[in-house]
Amino acid sequence: MSAVYHIPALLQASIEGLNIQPAGTYVDVTFGGGGHSRAIMQHLNQRGQLYSFDQDLDAYANRIDAPNWHFVHGNFRYLSNFMDYYGVDVIDGLIADLGVSFHHFDAAERGFSFRYDGPLDMRMNQQAGLRAADLLEQYSEEEIANVLYLYGELKNSRAIAKKIKGLSHMEQLCEALNNDKKTLTLVCQALRMEVNDELAALREMLVAARDLLKPGGRIAILTYHSLEDRIVKNFLRAGNLEGQIEKDFYGNSIVPFKVLEKGLAPSEEEVANNPRSRSAKLRVAEKI
């Protein structure tokens, strides 16, 4: 099932970037189809531990049968809380693949893709929060426009908001936007990001990861659009959400990370084999 569920981008480069220690403790905050987790497990011995997060219980079908693998059903924004629960004080590495799983795009009933008709849901966690349809019903046109402008960077967000206010199914959304694929892609991205509060969750996870990583520990993050990539880039460069590098008394930079990979893109061959990987960027940093 996992191969159909999701094909991870830049898999080999991501795993190499983590520099996995066989007896280390690792976290995969986006388990999905389990591709990255399985690759990490191949490098661990019996003392090594892997904690794999996913807020969607569908992902549990891809579970790994090993005593040192742990499935964490939760949003990665609660990374610190869950690690406390498991008694983990420090980790050797963390990986995050911020792309949406193929499973979500390919399941019409989940409402992520304009290729299929279905209810406008878009929740990663089907047990929590507002659906996209609820958002379009309950938000004002101005609030919808703000979401479209902020997360889809759509300059005509007010006109679009007027057209889509109150819609509940993907087919309606497609008709309202004249099946314009570029606009639909950005509108769906914006609605999904609002429904799942993605950027706020990412910020919280990054801070927790910084504090949990031991010196020499690695963080590897795959991004897929400029909004999340900007957050990750600035955080790894400066070590804080403001992106401002702190200086000591002598003017020397004080940063918690050494950036090792500044935005690796997939090869032409990988994109040919997995077209959905084309917008992926890999950033890797080591805790100083």
CSV table of N, CA, C and O in Angstrom, one decimal, residues 108-113 117-123 130-136 164 166-173 188 191 195:
chain,number,residue,atom,x,y,z
A,108,ALA,N,-11.0,10.9,-3.7
A,108,ALA,CA,-12.0,11.9,-4.0
A,108,ALA,C,-12.7,12.4,-2.8
A,108,ALA,O,-13.0,13.6,-2.6
A,109,GLU,N,-13.0,11.5,-1.9
A,109,GLU,CA,-13.8,11.8,-0.7
A,109,GLU,C,-13.0,12.7,0.3
A,109,GLU,O,-13.6,13.4,1.2
A,110,ARG,N,-11.7,12.9,0.1
A,110,ARG,CA,-10.9,13.7,1.0
A,110,ARG,C,-10.9,15.2,0.5
A,110,ARG,O,-10.6,16.1,1.3
A,111,GLY,N,-11.3,15.4,-0.7
A,111,GLY,CA,-11.5,16.8,-1.2
A,111,GLY,C,-10.3,17.6,-1.4
A,111,GLY,O,-10.3,18.8,-1.3
A,112,PHE,N,-9.1,17.0,-1.7
A,112,PHE,CA,-7.9,17.7,-1.8
A,112,PHE,C,-7.6,18.1,-3.3
A,112,PHE,O,-6.9,19.1,-3.5
A,113,SER,N,-8.1,17.4,-4.2
A,113,SER,CA,-7.7,17.6,-5.6
A,113,SER,C,-8.9,18.0,-6.5
A,113,SER,O,-10.0,17.4,-6.4
A,117,ASP,N,-14.5,15.0,-8.3
A,117,ASP,CA,-15.6,15.7,-7.5
A,117,ASP,C,-15.7,15.0,-6.2
A,117,ASP,O,-15.4,13.8,-6.0
A,118,GLY,N,-16.0,15.8,-5.2
A,118,GLY,CA,-16.2,15.2,-3.8
A,118,GLY,C,-16.4,16.4,-2.9
A,118,GLY,O,-16.3,17.6,-3.3
A,119,PRO,N,-16.7,16.1,-1.7
A,119,PRO,CA,-16.9,17.2,-0.7
A,119,PRO,C,-15.6,18.0,-0.4
A,119,PRO,O,-14.5,17.4,-0.4
A,120,LEU,N,-15.7,19.3,-0.2
A,120,LEU,CA,-14.6,20.1,0.1
A,120,LEU,C,-14.2,19.9,1.6
A,120,LEU,O,-14.7,20.6,2.4
A,121,ASP,N,-13.3,18.9,1.8
A,121,ASP,CA,-12.9,18.6,3.2
A,121,ASP,C,-11.6,19.1,3.4
A,121,ASP,O,-11.4,20.1,4.1
A,122,MET,N,-10.5,18.5,2.9
A,122,MET,CA,-9.1,18.9,3.0
A,122,MET,C,-8.5,18.8,4.4
A,122,MET,O,-7.4,19.3,4.6
A,123,ARG,N,-9.1,18.2,5.3
A,123,ARG,CA,-8.5,18.0,6.6
A,123,ARG,C,-7.5,16.9,6.6
A,123,ARG,O,-7.8,15.8,6.2
A,130,LEU,N,-12.4,22.4,11.1
A,130,LEU,CA,-13.4,22.8,10.1
A,130,LEU,C,-12.9,22.1,8.8
A,130,LEU,O,-11.8,22.1,8.4
A,131,ARG,N,-13.9,21.7,8.0
A,131,ARG,CA,-13.7,21.3,6.6
A,131,ARG,C,-13.6,22.6,5.8
A,131,ARG,O,-14.0,23.6,6.2
A,132,ALA,N,-13.0,22.4,4.5
A,132,ALA,CA,-13.0,23.6,3.6
A,132,ALA,C,-14.4,24.1,3.3
A,132,ALA,O,-14.6,25.3,3.2
A,133,ALA,N,-15.3,23.2,3.2
A,133,ALA,CA,-16.7,23.6,3.0
A,133,ALA,C,-17.3,24.4,4.2
A,133,ALA,O,-18.0,25.4,3.9
A,134,ASP,N,-16.9,24.0,5.4
A,134,ASP,CA,-17.3,24.8,6.5
A,134,ASP,C,-16.7,26.2,6.5
A,134,ASP,O,-17.4,27.2,6.9
A,135,LEU,N,-15.5,26.2,6.1
A,135,LEU,CA,-14.8,27.5,6.0
A,135,LEU,C,-15.5,28.4,5.1
A,135,LEU,O,-15.7,29.6,5.3
A,136,LEU,N,-15.8,27.9,3.9
A,136,LEU,CA,-16.4,28.7,2.8
A,136,LEU,C,-17.9,29.1,3.2
A,136,LEU,O,-18.4,30.1,2.7
A,164,ILE,N,-16.7,31.9,-4.8
A,164,ILE,CA,-16.6,30.6,-4.1
A,164,ILE,C,-17.3,30.5,-2.8
A,164,ILE,O,-17.4,29.5,-2.1
A,166,GLY,N,-19.6,29.9,0.1
A,166,GLY,CA,-20.7,29.0,0.3
A,166,GLY,C,-20.6,27.7,-0.4
A,166,GLY,O,-21.5,26.8,-0.3
A,167,LEU,N,-19.6,27.5,-1.3
A,167,LEU,CA,-19.6,26.2,-2.0
A,167,LEU,C,-19.2,25.1,-1.1
A,167,LEU,O,-18.5,25.2,-0.1
A,168,SER,N,-19.6,23.8,-1.5
A,168,SER,CA,-19.4,22.7,-0.7
A,168,SER,C,-18.7,21.5,-1.4
A,168,SER,O,-18.3,20.6,-0.7
A,169,HIS,N,-18.7,21.5,-2.7
A,169,HIS,CA,-18.1,20.4,-3.5
A,169,HIS,C,-17.1,20.9,-4.5
A,169,HIS,O,-17.2,22.0,-5.0
A,170,MET,N,-16.1,20.0,-4.8
A,170,MET,CA,-15.1,20.4,-5.7
A,170,MET,C,-15.6,20.7,-7.1
A,170,MET,O,-15.1,21.6,-7.8
A,171,GLU,N,-16.6,20.0,-7.6
A,171,GLU,CA,-17.2,20.3,-8.9
A,171,GLU,C,-17.7,21.7,-9.0
A,171,GLU,O,-17.5,22.4,-10.0
A,172,GLN,N,-18.3,22.2,-7.9
A,172,GLN,CA,-18.8,23.6,-7.8
A,172,GLN,C,-17.7,24.5,-7.9
A,172,GLN,O,-17.7,25.6,-8.6
A,173,LEU,N,-16.6,24.2,-7.2
A,173,LEU,CA,-15.4,25.1,-7.2
A,173,LEU,C,-14.8,25.2,-8.6
A,173,LEU,O,-14.4,26.3,-9.1
A,188,CYS,N,-7.0,25.8,-4.0
A,188,CYS,CA,-7.0,24.6,-3.1
A,188,CYS,C,-5.8,24.6,-2.1
A,188,CYS,O,-6.0,24.2,-1.0
A,191,LEU,N,-6.8,27.1,0.7
A,191,LEU,CA,-7.9,26.5,1.6
A,191,LEU,C,-7.3,25.4,2.5
A,191,LEU,O,-7.6,25.3,3.7
A,195,VAL,N,-7.3,25.4,6.5
A,195,VAL,CA,-8.0,24.3,7.2
A,195,VAL,C,-7.1,23.6,8.2
A,195,VAL,O,-7.5,23.3,9.3
